[in-house]
């Protein structure tokens, strides 16, 4: 003990000597103030934001005005002592709010990135690029000239006028995609050609704008302007973007896949995107670029990954829109002093800045639109939309103020420009877009998109195929392969194992070797049968659990859209339709299922490959339900790839006397209804690229008529859509489906949706 005491003496002495250097916890008063500030800013910002929404204006305008009202302009004018007490001019206190505001900036850019559609930009590439270049070059030139001519009193450091002018030029070049998108959504124009071009141009504009901002911020941080600094900033931006959109895209996608496979859940997906985005923001900041660029780019990459949960993106957007973004906008408004803007010189130059911003952006976007082949009214709409600065301008202004490029006076002017242009955009866009006429090609595209949005098959992106390697699942794999050639999907083949092991060590090792061999054979058989396109993502995995059904269901809960199963290869139990495993998976599946019964002979011994089945005729019985439509869509997708003929049939019979309306004993009305129903579903099949025939069958037993028709017409595949009836211990689709499954001479597939 004495030796221990002697050893502790120098340690305690060192701690005492360094006592003044210990990190102190946040003080009681500082914490109280920041909590009061946050609650007050959020209350007023959200309240005014909702008010703006109700009068069809962007909520960001109300959120900005909240800060202005709580700042020196109103609150400080009416109750100066209380305002100074809640928002003291203390650097330490201001830093606490600034950290939360910066989180708001980064989260806002992450969400903007998630919503950026690169495919849309590429699809409308030429026109969008011309509009974007026009909307950047002309405002940049006019903004630079404005910055060069403004009086010294508007500069934070008159000796750095070149950097100041470049910053003003960049601020004039930015557009607000969220404001533009909100107006287009309100007008139901976001999927119109003009809406897509506007969004693509705005996204391109913002992407180029953030690169410009990063370069100019790098110049401002270095404090000097020379070609070495410019080269460093430009090369760092190009290098970061090149790596991000090549290697980075793959890395982000693989990370999201791993998290989805081995962790799963919305929280994990959201957390990993935030970790990656904040890390990228730190990287770009370390490179001398703007941190916002890293967050924006990672948001784009995450949004392009199929494994990023839409629910996670929605939660992130809701959290940002309801908390961080309003705090950021409101705290940005706190720095605005409207009273200072009323000073004659500031007011005059503020109006000049507003005019230059509007004229430059409007003219540039209009000229770019005309060069891109758009009409006069479309060009005016582009100019009106791209002129909205909104949230992005506030981010630029905040960065300029933090870097010492802007003084409070110029900062207030730029925030004012953001507010006024955001107020101008909605009415101008509504007026201009109402004059734009829709062409025939666009009308057809919109109609097709509307059909796709309601389509079962078009919503399938991830397919799970649990396999044991038998003929049924091999045939099912062939069907999935046909589907993959028509729709872009991701396929996972799963071999499920039970944890139940023999007792002795030797028997356990032997069983493990047997199971590994069986897994390899089963996965290989399915993989080879699918013959997937080269660009299709295929993943194979072997998982174990308490029982095979639980293994499959646990995997299925990882955001799959369709589970494809093979029916029992052995004699099934009396209490099961297929077998106990398949019945349970179908009953408890969180997504759609397709069970395939091949009616092919079971090979002896090890797993044997079945020959590629020639599918020339597909039969789909329909009763006009949503389930039948799903079967028609699946059949049509397979037929579009194989060249098969899809035959859609409906079975009718004369109702019993007591059920005939108006004593009408004729099949004519029933046939008319059947004909209309068949034509409606045939049109769906044709839109998916299939050749179609329709037949109306007549008989008292629909299942017998269907089976007889299938045999007579030499059908190669019957596709049924059905709902699950709740029967304890087994899957029950109804007696008709059960009969067709057991009596058909050809393969049968049943599709169900929970």
CSV table of C-alpha atoms in Angstrom, one decimal, residues 42 46 63 103-112 114 270 274 312-329:
chain,number,residue,atom,x,y,z
A,42,UNK,CA,-38.0,26.2,-34.1
A,46,UNK,CA,-42.1,26.0,-38.2
A,63,UNK,CA,-38.3,29.9,-41.9
A,103,UNK,CA,-25.4,20.3,-39.1
A,104,UNK,CA,-28.5,21.7,-40.8
A,105,UNK,CA,-26.4,22.8,-43.8
A,106,UNK,CA,-24.9,19.3,-44.2
A,107,UNK,CA,-28.1,17.4,-43.6
A,108,UNK,CA,-29.9,19.7,-46.1
A,109,UNK,CA,-27.2,18.9,-48.7
A,110,UNK,CA,-27.3,15.2,-48.0
A,111,UNK,CA,-31.1,15.2,-48.5
A,112,UNK,CA,-30.7,17.3,-51.7
A,114,UNK,CA,-30.5,11.8,-52.2
A,270,UNK,CA,-29.7,5.9,-42.1
A,274,UNK,CA,-24.8,9.9,-42.2
A,312,UNK,CA,-34.5,5.8,-44.2
A,313,UNK,CA,-34.3,8.5,-46.8
A,314,UNK,CA,-37.8,9.7,-45.9
A,315,UNK,CA,-37.0,9.7,-42.2
A,316,UNK,CA,-33.8,11.7,-42.9
A,317,UNK,CA,-35.8,14.1,-45.0
A,318,UNK,CA,-38.5,14.5,-42.3
A,319,UNK,CA,-35.9,15.0,-39.5
A,320,UNK,CA,-34.1,17.6,-41.6
A,321,UNK,CA,-37.2,19.5,-42.7
A,322,UNK,CA,-38.8,19.5,-39.2
A,323,UNK,CA,-35.7,20.3,-37.1
A,324,UNK,CA,-32.3,21.0,-38.5
A,325,UNK,CA,-33.2,22.9,-41.7
A,326,UNK,CA,-35.6,25.3,-39.9
A,327,UNK,CA,-33.0,26.0,-37.2
A,328,UNK,CA,-30.4,26.7,-39.9
A,329,UNK,CA,-32.6,29.1,-41.9
